[in-house]
DNA sequence: AGCACA
């Protein structure tokens, strides 16, 4: 079959883009997008994820895949999937996404008020289409390209988690894992104190191997994270530093 | 409930 029937009984033709609603509106847009990437990447390459916080568009998102088969698999397999405590409702999107139109040359700017599109915009669009063609979301390339920690961290918890978590967004508090059991707060303080803005180290006796390190702000915590990422207290224990969850 | 391209 080549179409699905949505809850309202309307037939929706296949599309590489899926439209998701009934999303938890309390989740911040950036976190939501990253979590969607985390959950939907299993079905194939994602070109872009769009979500907006305006009234009319809250609780909804568009995930643009490279192939329709990915979109179909996603709809089949994740229909009703509990995501941040709410079952996702997934359909094919009704219209073609701009990234796709730009890539296949059918893109027409929708504000008809412009008589000429200026050269600068055109070049930018072409650039974005190129990025998309390489599997790089232009929006992410700009926004997160300079934040290496976000891309290099596998999600902690991995397979056992029913709702895969995207890496946490920047936070002035760092979460340290894979520490040797003999690590003391004093040892960590010596390491982290050398970076500006250091506030404190917290460890929990009953949870060996992890610690929280707090800085004044997220710029400072990011500097420390990048400096000490994979630092080995013992040769077997490269530390894994991520932002703590908010 | 709400199908866009910050």
Coordinates of C-alpha atoms in Angstrom, one line a residue, chain A:
Chain A
X1 CA 0.0 0.0 0.0
X2 CA 1.2 3.5 -0.7
X3 CA -0.8 5.5 1.8
X4 CA -1.7 5.6 5.4
X5 CA -5.0 6.6 6.9
X6 CA -4.8 9.0 9.8
X7 CA -7.1 9.3 12.8
X8 CA -9.4 11.6 10.9
X9 CA -9.7 9.1 8.1
X10 CA -7.8 11.3 5.6
X11 CA -5.4 9.6 3.3
X12 CA -1.9 11.0 3.4
X13 CA 0.5 10.2 0.6
X14 CA 4.0 9.0 1.5
X15 CA 6.6 11.5 2.2
X16 CA 10.2 11.4 3.4
X17 CA 9.1 13.7 6.2
X18 CA 7.0 12.6 9.1
X19 CA 4.8 14.8 11.1
X20 CA 4.6 14.0 14.8
X21 CA 2.1 15.4 17.3
X22 CA 0.9 14.8 20.8
X23 CA 4.5 15.6 21.9
X24 CA 5.1 16.7 25.5
X25 CA 4.9 20.5 25.3
X26 CA 6.9 21.0 28.5
X27 CA 10.1 19.8 26.8
X28 CA 12.4 22.6 25.5
X29 CA 12.6 22.8 21.7
X30 CA 16.4 22.0 21.5
X31 CA 16.1 19.1 23.9
X32 CA 13.1 17.8 22.0
X33 CA 14.8 17.9 18.7
X34 CA 17.9 16.1 20.0
X35 CA 15.7 13.4 21.6
X36 CA 13.8 13.0 18.3
X37 CA 17.1 12.5 16.5
X38 CA 18.1 10.0 19.1
X39 CA 14.9 8.0 18.7
X40 CA 14.5 8.2 15.0
X41 CA 18.1 7.8 13.7
X42 CA 17.7 4.0 13.9
X43 CA 15.5 4.2 10.8
X44 CA 18.0 5.9 8.6
X45 CA 19.7 9.2 7.9
X46 CA 17.9 12.3 9.2
X47 CA 18.3 15.5 7.2
X48 CA 16.5 17.8 9.5
X49 CA 14.3 18.0 12.5
X50 CA 11.9 21.0 12.9
X51 CA 9.9 22.0 15.9
X52 CA 8.5 25.4 17.0
X53 CA 7.4 26.8 20.2
X54 CA 4.6 29.0 18.9
X55 CA 1.1 28.4 20.0
X56 CA 0.0 26.9 16.7
X57 CA 3.0 24.6 16.5
X58 CA 3.6 23.4 20.0
X59 CA 3.7 19.7 20.6
X60 CA 4.5 19.0 17.0
X61 CA 7.6 18.2 15.0
X62 CA 8.8 17.3 11.6
X63 CA 11.5 14.8 11.0
X64 CA 13.0 14.8 7.5
X65 CA 14.5 11.5 6.4
X66 CA 16.6 10.9 3.4
X67 CA 14.4 7.9 2.3
X68 CA 10.7 7.3 2.3
X69 CA 11.4 3.8 3.6
X70 CA 12.9 5.3 6.7
X71 CA 9.8 7.4 7.2
X72 CA 7.5 4.3 6.7
X73 CA 9.5 2.2 9.2
X74 CA 9.4 5.1 11.7
X75 CA 5.7 5.4 11.4
X76 CA 5.2 1.6 11.7
X77 CA 7.5 1.0 14.5
X78 CA 7.2 4.1 16.7
X79 CA 3.5 4.8 16.3
X80 CA 2.2 5.4 19.9
X81 CA 5.7 5.1 21.3
X82 CA 5.8 6.7 24.8
X83 CA 8.0 9.6 24.5
X84 CA 8.4 11.9 27.6
X85 CA 5.3 10.2 28.9
X86 CA 3.1 10.8 25.9
X87 CA 2.4 8.4 23.1
X88 CA 3.7 9.9 19.8
X89 CA 1.3 10.2 17.0
X90 CA 3.1 10.0 13.7
X91 CA 1.9 10.5 10.1
X92 CA 3.6 11.4 6.8
X93 CA 3.9 15.2 6.5
X94 CA 1.4 16.7 4.1
X95 CA 3.9 18.7 2.0
X96 CA 7.4 18.5 0.9
X97 CA 10.0 19.9 3.3
X98 CA 12.1 22.8 2.2
X99 CA 15.4 20.9 2.6
X100 CA 14.1 18.4 0.1
X101 CA 12.8 21.0 -2.3
X102 CA 16.1 22.8 -2.1
X103 CA 18.0 19.6 -2.8
X104 CA 15.9 18.6 -5.8
X105 CA 15.7 22.1 -7.3
X106 CA 11.9 22.7 -6.8
X107 CA 12.2 25.1 -3.9
X108 CA 10.2 28.3 -4.3
X109 CA 10.4 30.9 -1.6
X110 CA 6.9 31.3 -0.2
X111 CA 7.0 35.0 0.4
X112 CA 6.0 36.2 -3.1
X113 CA 6.6 39.8 -2.0
X114 CA 10.3 39.6 -3.0
X115 CA 10.7 40.4 -6.7
X116 CA 14.3 39.3 -6.9
X117 CA 15.9 37.0 -4.4
X118 CA 19.2 38.4 -3.4
X119 CA 22.4 36.6 -4.3
X120 CA 23.5 36.2 -0.8
X121 CA 20.4 34.3 0.2
X122 CA 20.6 32.1 -2.9
X123 CA 24.2 31.2 -2.1
X124 CA 23.2 30.4 1.5
X125 CA 20.4 28.1 0.3
X126 CA 22.7 26.3 -2.1
X127 CA 25.2 25.9 0.8
X128 CA 22.5 24.5 3.0
X129 CA 21.3 22.1 0.3
X130 CA 24.9 20.9 -0.1
X131 CA 25.2 20.3 3.7
X132 CA 21.9 18.5 3.6
X133 CA 23.1 16.4 0.7
X134 CA 26.0 15.3 2.9
X135 CA 23.7 14.3 5.7
X136 CA 24.5 17.4 7.7
X137 CA 21.7 19.5 9.0
X138 CA 22.7 23.0 8.3
X139 CA 20.9 24.3 11.4
X140 CA 22.9 21.9 13.5
X141 CA 26.2 22.6 11.7
X142 CA 25.9 26.2 12.8
X143 CA 24.4 25.8 16.2
X144 CA 26.4 22.8 17.5
X145 CA 29.4 22.5 15.4
X146 CA 31.4 24.3 17.9
X147 CA 30.3 22.1 20.8
X148 CA 32.3 18.9 20.3
X149 CA 31.2 17.3 23.6
X150 CA 27.6 17.1 22.4
X151 CA 28.5 15.0 19.4
X152 CA 31.0 12.6 20.9
X153 CA 29.1 11.3 23.8
X154 CA 27.1 8.1 23.5
X155 CA 24.0 8.3 25.5
X156 CA 24.6 6.9 29.0
X157 CA 22.1 4.2 29.8
X158 CA 22.0 3.1 26.2
X159 CA 19.8 0.2 25.2
X160 CA 18.1 -0.4 28.5
X161 CA 16.3 3.0 28.4
X162 CA 12.9 2.9 26.9
X163 CA 13.0 6.5 26.0
X164 CA 16.4 7.2 24.6
X165 CA 17.9 10.4 25.9
X166 CA 19.8 12.8 23.8
X167 CA 23.0 14.3 25.3
X168 CA 22.1 16.9 27.9
X169 CA 22.2 20.5 26.8
X170 CA 25.0 22.8 28.3
X171 CA 24.9 23.1 32.0
X172 CA 27.1 24.8 34.5
X173 CA 27.2 21.4 36.3
X174 CA 29.2 18.6 34.8
X175 CA 28.5 14.9 35.3
X176 CA 31.6 12.8 35.5
X177 CA 31.6 9.0 34.9
X178 CA 34.0 6.1 34.7
X179 CA 36.1 7.3 37.7
X180 CA 38.1 4.6 39.5
X181 CA 36.5 3.6 42.8
X182 CA 39.3 5.1 44.8
X183 CA 38.7 8.6 43.5
X184 CA 38.2 11.2 46.2
X185 CA 36.6 14.6 46.0
X186 CA 40.0 16.1 46.9
X187 CA 41.5 14.5 43.8
X188 CA 38.8 15.8 41.6
X189 CA 39.1 19.2 43.1
X190 CA 42.8 19.4 42.3
X191 CA 41.9 18.7 38.7
X192 CA 38.9 20.9 38.2
X193 CA 40.0 23.8 40.4
X194 CA 42.5 24.9 37.8
X195 CA 39.7 26.1 35.5
X196 CA 38.0 29.4 36.2
X197 CA 34.6 29.5 37.8
X198 CA 35.1 26.3 39.8
X199 CA 32.6 26.1 42.6
X200 CA 32.5 22.5 44.0
X201 CA 32.8 18.8 43.6
X202 CA 30.0 16.5 44.8
X203 CA 30.3 12.8 45.1
X204 CA 27.9 10.3 46.6
X205 CA 29.4 7.5 48.7
X206 CA 26.8 5.0 47.6
X207 CA 27.5 5.7 43.9
X208 CA 31.1 5.1 43.2
X209 CA 32.6 6.1 39.8
X210 CA 30.6 9.3 39.3
X211 CA 30.8 12.9 40.5
X212 CA 29.2 16.3 39.8
X213 CA 31.4 19.3 39.4
X214 CA 29.9 22.7 39.4
X215 CA 31.1 25.9 37.7
X216 CA 29.8 29.5 37.8
X217 CA 28.3 29.3 34.3
X218 CA 28.1 27.0 31.3
X219 CA 30.9 28.7 29.4
X220 CA 33.3 27.9 32.3
X221 CA 32.0 24.3 32.7
X222 CA 32.4 23.8 28.9
X223 CA 36.1 24.9 29.1
X224 CA 36.8 22.5 31.9
X225 CA 34.9 19.7 30.1
X226 CA 36.9 20.1 27.0
X227 CA 40.2 20.4 28.9
X228 CA 39.6 17.3 31.0
X229 CA 37.6 15.1 28.7
X230 CA 39.0 11.6 28.8
X231 CA 41.6 12.5 31.5
X232 CA 42.9 9.3 33.1
X233 CA 43.2 9.1 36.8
X234 CA 44.3 5.5 36.2
X235 CA 45.2 4.2 32.7
X236 CA 42.0 2.1 32.7
X237 CA 39.7 5.0 33.5
X238 CA 39.4 7.8 31.0
X239 CA 36.8 10.0 32.5
X240 CA 33.6 10.7 30.6
X241 CA 32.4 14.2 31.1
X242 CA 28.9 15.3 30.0
X243 CA 26.7 18.1 31.1
X244 CA 24.5 17.1 34.1
X245 CA 20.8 16.9 33.3
X246 CA 18.9 20.0 34.4

